[in-house]
CSV table of C-alpha atoms in Angstrom, one decimal:
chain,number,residue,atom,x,y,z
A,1,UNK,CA,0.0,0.0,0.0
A,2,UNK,CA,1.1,3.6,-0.5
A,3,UNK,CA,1.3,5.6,2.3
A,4,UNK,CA,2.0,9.6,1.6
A,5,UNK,CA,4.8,9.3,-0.6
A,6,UNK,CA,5.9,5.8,0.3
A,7,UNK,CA,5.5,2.3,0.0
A,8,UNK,CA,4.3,0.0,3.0
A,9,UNK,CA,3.9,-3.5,3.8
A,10,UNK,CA,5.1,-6.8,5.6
A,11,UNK,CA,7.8,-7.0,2.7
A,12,UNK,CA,8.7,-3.1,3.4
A,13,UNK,CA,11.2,-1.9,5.3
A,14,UNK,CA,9.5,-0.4,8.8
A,15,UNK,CA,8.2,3.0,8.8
A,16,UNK,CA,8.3,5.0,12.2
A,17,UNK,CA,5.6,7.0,13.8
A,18,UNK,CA,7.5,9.2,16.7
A,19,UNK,CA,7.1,12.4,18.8
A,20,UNK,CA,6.2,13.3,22.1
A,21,UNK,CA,3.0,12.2,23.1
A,22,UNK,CA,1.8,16.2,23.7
A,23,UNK,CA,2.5,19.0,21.9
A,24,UNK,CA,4.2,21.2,25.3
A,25,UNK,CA,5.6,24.1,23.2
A,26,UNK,CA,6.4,24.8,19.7
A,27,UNK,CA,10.5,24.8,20.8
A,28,UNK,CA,10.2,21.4,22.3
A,29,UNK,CA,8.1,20.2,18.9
A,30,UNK,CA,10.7,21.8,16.4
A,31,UNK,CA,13.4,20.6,17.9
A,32,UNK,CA,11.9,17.1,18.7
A,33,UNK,CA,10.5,17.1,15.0
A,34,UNK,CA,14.2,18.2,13.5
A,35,UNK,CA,15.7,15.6,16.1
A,36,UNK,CA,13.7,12.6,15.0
A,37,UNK,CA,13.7,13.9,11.2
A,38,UNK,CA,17.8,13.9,10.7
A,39,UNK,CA,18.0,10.3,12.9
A,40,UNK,CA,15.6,8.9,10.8
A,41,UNK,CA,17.2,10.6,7.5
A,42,UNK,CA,20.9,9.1,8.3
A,43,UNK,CA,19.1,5.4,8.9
A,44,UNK,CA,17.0,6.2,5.8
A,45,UNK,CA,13.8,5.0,7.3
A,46,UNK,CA,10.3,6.8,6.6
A,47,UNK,CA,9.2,9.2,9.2
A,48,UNK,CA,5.6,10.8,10.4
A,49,UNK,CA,5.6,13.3,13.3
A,50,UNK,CA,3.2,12.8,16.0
A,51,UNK,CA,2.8,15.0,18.7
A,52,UNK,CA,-1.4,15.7,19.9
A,53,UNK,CA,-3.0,19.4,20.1
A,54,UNK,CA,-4.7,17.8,22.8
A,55,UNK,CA,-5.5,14.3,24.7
A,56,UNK,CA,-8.8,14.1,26.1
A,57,UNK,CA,-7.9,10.3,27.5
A,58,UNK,CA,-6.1,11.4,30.5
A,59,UNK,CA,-6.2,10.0,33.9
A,60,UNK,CA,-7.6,13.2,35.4
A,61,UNK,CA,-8.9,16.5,34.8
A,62,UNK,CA,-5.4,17.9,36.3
A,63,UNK,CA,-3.5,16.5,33.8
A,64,UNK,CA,-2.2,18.1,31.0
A,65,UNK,CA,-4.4,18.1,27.7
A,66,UNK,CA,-2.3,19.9,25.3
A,67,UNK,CA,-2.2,23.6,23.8
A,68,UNK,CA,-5.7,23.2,22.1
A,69,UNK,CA,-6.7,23.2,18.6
A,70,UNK,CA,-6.0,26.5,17.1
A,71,UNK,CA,-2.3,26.5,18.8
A,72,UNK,CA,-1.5,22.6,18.4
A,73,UNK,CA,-2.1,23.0,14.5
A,74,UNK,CA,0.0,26.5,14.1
A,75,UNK,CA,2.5,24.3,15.6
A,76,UNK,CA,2.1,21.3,13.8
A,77,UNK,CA,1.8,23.4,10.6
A,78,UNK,CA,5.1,25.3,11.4
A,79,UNK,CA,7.0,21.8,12.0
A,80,UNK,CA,5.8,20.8,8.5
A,81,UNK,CA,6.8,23.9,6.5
A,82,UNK,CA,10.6,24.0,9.1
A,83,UNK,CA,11.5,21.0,9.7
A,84,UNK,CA,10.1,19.5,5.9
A,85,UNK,CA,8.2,16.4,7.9
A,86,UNK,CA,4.8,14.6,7.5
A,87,UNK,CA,2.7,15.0,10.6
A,88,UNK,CA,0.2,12.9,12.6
A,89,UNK,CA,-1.9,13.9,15.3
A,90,UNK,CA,-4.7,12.3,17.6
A,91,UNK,CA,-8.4,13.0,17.1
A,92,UNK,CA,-11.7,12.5,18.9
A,93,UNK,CA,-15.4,12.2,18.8
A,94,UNK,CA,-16.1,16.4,18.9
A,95,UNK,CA,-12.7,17.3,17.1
A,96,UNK,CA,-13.3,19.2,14.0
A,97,UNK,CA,-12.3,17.0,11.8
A,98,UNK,CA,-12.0,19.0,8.6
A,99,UNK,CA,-9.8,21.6,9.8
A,100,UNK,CA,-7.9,19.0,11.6
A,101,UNK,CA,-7.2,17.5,8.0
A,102,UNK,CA,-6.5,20.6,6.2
A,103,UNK,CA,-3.0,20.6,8.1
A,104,UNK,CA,-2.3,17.1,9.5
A,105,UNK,CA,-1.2,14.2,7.1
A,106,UNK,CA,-2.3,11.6,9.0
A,107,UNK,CA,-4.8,11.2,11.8
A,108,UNK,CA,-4.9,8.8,14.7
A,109,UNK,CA,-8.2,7.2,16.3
A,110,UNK,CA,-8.0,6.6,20.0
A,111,UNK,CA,-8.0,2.7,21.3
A,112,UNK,CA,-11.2,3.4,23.3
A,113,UNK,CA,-13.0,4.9,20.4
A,114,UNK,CA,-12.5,2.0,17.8
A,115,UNK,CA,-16.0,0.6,18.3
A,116,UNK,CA,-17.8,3.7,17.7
A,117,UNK,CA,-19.1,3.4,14.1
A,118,UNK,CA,-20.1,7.0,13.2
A,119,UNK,CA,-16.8,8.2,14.8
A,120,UNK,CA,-14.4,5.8,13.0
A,121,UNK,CA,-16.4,6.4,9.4
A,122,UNK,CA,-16.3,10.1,10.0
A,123,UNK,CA,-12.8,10.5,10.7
A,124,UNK,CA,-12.1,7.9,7.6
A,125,UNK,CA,-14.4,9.9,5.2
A,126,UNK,CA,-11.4,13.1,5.5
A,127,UNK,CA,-9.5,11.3,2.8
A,128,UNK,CA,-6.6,11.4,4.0
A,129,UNK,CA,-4.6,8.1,6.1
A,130,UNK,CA,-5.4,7.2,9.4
A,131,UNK,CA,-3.8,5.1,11.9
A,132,UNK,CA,-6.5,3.0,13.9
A,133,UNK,CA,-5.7,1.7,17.2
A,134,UNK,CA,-6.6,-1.3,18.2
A,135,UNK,CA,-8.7,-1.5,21.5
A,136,UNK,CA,-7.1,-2.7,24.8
A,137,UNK,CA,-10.4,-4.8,25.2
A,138,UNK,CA,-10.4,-6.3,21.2
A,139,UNK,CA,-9.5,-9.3,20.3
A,140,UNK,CA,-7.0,-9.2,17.0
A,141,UNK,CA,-9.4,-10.4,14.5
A,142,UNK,CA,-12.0,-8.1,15.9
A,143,UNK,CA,-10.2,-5.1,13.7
A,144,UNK,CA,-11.4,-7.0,10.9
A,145,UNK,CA,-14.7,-5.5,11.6
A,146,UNK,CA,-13.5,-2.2,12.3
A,147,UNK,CA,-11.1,-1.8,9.1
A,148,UNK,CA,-14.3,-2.7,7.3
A,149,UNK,CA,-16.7,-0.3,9.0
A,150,UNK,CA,-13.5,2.2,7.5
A,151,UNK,CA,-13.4,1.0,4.1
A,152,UNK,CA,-17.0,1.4,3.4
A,153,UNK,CA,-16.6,5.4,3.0
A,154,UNK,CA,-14.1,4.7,0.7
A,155,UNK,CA,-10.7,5.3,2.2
A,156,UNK,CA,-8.3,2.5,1.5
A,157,UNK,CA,-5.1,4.3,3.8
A,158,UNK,CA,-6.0,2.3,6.4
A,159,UNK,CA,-3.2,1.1,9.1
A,160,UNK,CA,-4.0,-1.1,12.3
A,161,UNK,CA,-1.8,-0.4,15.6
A,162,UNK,CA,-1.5,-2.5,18.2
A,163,UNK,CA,-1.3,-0.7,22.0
A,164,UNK,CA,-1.4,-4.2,24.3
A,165,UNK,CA,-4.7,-5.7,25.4
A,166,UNK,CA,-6.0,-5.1,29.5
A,167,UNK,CA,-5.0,-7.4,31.3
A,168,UNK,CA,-5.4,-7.0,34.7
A,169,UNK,CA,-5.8,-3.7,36.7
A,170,UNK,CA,-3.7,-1.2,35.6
A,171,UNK,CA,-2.0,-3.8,33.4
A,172,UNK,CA,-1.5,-3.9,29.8
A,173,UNK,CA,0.3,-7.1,28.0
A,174,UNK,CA,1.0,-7.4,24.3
A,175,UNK,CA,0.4,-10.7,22.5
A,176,UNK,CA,2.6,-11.0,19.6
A,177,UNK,CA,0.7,-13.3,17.7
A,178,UNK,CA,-2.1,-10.8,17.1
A,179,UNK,CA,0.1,-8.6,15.2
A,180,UNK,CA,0.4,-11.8,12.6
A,181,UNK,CA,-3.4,-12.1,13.2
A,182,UNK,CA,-4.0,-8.8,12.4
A,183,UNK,CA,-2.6,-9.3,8.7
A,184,UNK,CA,-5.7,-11.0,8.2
A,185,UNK,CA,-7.2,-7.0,7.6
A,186,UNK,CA,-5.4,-6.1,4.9
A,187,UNK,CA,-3.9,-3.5,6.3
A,188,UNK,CA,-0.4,-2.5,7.5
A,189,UNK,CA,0.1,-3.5,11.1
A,190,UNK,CA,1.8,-1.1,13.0
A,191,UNK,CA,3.1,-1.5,17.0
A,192,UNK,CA,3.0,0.8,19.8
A,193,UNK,CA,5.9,-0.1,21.5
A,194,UNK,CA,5.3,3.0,24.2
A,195,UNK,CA,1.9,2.5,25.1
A,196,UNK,CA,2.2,-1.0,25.8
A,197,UNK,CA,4.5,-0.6,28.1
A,198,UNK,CA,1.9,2.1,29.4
A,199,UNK,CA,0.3,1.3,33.2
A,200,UNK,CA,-3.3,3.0,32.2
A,201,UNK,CA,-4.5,4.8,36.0
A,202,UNK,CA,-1.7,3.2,37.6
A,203,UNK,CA,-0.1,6.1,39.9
A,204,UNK,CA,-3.6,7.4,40.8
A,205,UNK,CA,-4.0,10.2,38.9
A,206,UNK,CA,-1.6,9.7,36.0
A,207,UNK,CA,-0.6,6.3,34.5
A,208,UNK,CA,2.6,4.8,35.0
A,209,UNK,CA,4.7,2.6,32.7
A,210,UNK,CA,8.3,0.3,32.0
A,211,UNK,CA,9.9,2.4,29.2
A,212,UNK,CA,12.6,0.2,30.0
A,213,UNK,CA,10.7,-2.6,28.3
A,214,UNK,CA,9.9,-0.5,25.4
A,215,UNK,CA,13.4,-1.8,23.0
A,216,UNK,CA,12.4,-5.5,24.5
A,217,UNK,CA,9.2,-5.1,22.9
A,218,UNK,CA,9.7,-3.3,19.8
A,219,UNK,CA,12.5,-5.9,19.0
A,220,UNK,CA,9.6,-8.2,19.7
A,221,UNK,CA,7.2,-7.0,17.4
A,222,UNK,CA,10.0,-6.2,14.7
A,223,UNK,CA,10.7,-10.1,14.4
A,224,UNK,CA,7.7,-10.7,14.3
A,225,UNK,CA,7.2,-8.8,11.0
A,226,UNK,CA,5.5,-5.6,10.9
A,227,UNK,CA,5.3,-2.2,8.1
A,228,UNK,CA,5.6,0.3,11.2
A,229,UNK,CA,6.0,1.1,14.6
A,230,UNK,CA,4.8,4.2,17.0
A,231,UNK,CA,7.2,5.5,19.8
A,232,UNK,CA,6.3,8.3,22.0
A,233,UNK,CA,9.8,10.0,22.5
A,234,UNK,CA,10.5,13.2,25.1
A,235,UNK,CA,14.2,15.1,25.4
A,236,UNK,CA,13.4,14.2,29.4
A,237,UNK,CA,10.6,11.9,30.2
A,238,UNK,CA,10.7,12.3,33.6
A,239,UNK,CA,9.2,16.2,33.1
A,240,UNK,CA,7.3,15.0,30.4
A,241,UNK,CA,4.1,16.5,30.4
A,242,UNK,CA,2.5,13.5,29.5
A,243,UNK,CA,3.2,9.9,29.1
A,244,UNK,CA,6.7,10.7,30.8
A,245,UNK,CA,6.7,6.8,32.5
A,246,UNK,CA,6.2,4.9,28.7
A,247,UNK,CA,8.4,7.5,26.5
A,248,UNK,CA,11.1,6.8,25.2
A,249,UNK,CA,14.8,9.0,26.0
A,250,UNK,CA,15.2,10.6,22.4
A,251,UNK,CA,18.3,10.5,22.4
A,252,UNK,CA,18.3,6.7,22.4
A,253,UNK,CA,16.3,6.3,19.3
A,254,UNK,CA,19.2,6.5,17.0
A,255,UNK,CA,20.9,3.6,18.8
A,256,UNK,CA,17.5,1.8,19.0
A,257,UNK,CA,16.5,2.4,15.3
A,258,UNK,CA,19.5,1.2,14.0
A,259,UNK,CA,18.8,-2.6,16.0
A,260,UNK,CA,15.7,-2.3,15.2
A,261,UNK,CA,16.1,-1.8,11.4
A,262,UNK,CA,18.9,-4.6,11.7
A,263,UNK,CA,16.1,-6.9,12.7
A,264,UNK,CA,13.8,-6.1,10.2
A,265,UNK,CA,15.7,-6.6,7.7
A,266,UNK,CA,17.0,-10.0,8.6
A,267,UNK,CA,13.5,-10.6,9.2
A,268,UNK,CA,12.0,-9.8,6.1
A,269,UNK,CA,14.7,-10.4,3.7
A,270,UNK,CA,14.5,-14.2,4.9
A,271,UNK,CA,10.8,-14.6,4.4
A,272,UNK,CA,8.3,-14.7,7.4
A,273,UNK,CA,8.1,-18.4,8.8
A,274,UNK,CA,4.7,-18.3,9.4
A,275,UNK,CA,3.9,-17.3,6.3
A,276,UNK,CA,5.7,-20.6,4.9
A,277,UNK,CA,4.1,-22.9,7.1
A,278,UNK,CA,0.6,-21.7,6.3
A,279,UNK,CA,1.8,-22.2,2.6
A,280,UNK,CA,2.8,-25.6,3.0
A,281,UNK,CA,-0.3,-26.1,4.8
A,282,UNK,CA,-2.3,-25.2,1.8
A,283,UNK,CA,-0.1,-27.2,-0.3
């Protein structure tokens, strides 16, 4: 499938989805943006900006939201014309969607939104790509419902992400075989490897998280076979604004990156084995 201006797919090098997971300041999401832009340039892997005007999931109304519409897509417009990257941003059920589009690239549905029909066709009906997540309550196969529910208005930049499945209280696990399973869509499967890590509620008001497990898992997902992955990223996660506990140090992307784009290409370059097997099978 083309996505923007390139091509993705399980036999496609991995495309990356990065930013912080708020927009805090236009500094921070210039410099993040022109950060994550030239890492991704020297590795040559394809790169979409995401950083959200405003997060209406949060723990609690004293949390953080965001700058707000009008000054998250000034921002997000100024990173595009500067910094010369495609852009992504969150969207929910009263966003304006239209005016969101006319400056985004690429929108995002929420995890706890993906069973609301009119939302998911709405949002879809822009035109333009958008990246739905997976619900932490879904079964894999269930996204085959949702991509179709997507597909009816006509848009065929679909991707399916992955965020980890509830599992417990305050407790999120990620079962690699539904990122296989999720094939079955049609669509690109893409893994958050940040908000799986992601402890929803789990310091009271705020969540909590292991971004130390966030390379474990992204290496996971990466041999498992993927066309993309989403990293939330912060200069200092522990004064992140938002997602702090699940983001990743930026500057340990580059080091990250380059593993992970190691991987993928051993990966892919020697054939997924599942693939084989359900091959032979049909032999």
């Amino acid at each position: 499938m083309k996505l923007l201006d390139f091509e993705v797919g399980i036999n496609q090098p991995f495309f990356l989805i990065a930013g912080p997971c708020v927009i805090e300041s236009e500094t921070l999401a210039l410099e993040t943006a022109a950060y994550l832009q030239q890492v991704t340039e020297d590795l040559g892997i394809n790169f979409i900006y995401k950083s959200s005007y405003d997060k209406a999931n949060r723990t609690s109304t004293s949390s953080f939201r965001g700058l707000g519409i009008e000054e998250g897509l000034r921002i997000l417009q100024k990173v595009k014309d500067e910094v010369g990257c495609k852009v992504l941003t969150d969207v929910h059920e009263d966003t304006p969607l239209n005016e969101v589009a006319s400056v985004v690239d690429m929108m995002q549905t929420p995890a706890f939104l993906v069973r609301q029909t009119n939302f998911i066709q709405n949002v879809c009906k822009q035109g333009i790509p958008v990246n739905i997540k997976k619900g932490q309550f879904q079964a894999p196969w269930d996204m085959g419902n949702v991509v179709a529910k997507a597909r009816e208005v006509g848009n065929q930049q679909i991707t399916v992400c992955d965020r980890g499945t509830s599992f417990g209280y305050n407790t999120l696990v990620s079962d690699m075989r539904g990122l296989a399973q999720m094939r079955a869509t049609g669509c690109p499967v893409v893994f958050d490897a940040t908000h799986s890590v992601q402890q929803p509620g789990g310091q009271g008001t705020t969540s909590g998280g292991q971004r130390e497990m966030v390379p474990v898992l992204a290496r996971a997902a990466i041999a498992v076979g993927v066309s993309g992955l989403f990293m939330e990223t912060h200069p200092n996660p522990a004064k992140a604004l938002s997602d702090g506990p699940n983001s990743m140090p930026i500057d340990k992307m580059g080091e990250l990156l380059k593993t992970l784009q190691g991987l993928d290409d051993w990966v892919k370059n020697g054939g997924l084995l599942e693939d084989k097997l359900i091959n032979n099978a049909k032999n």
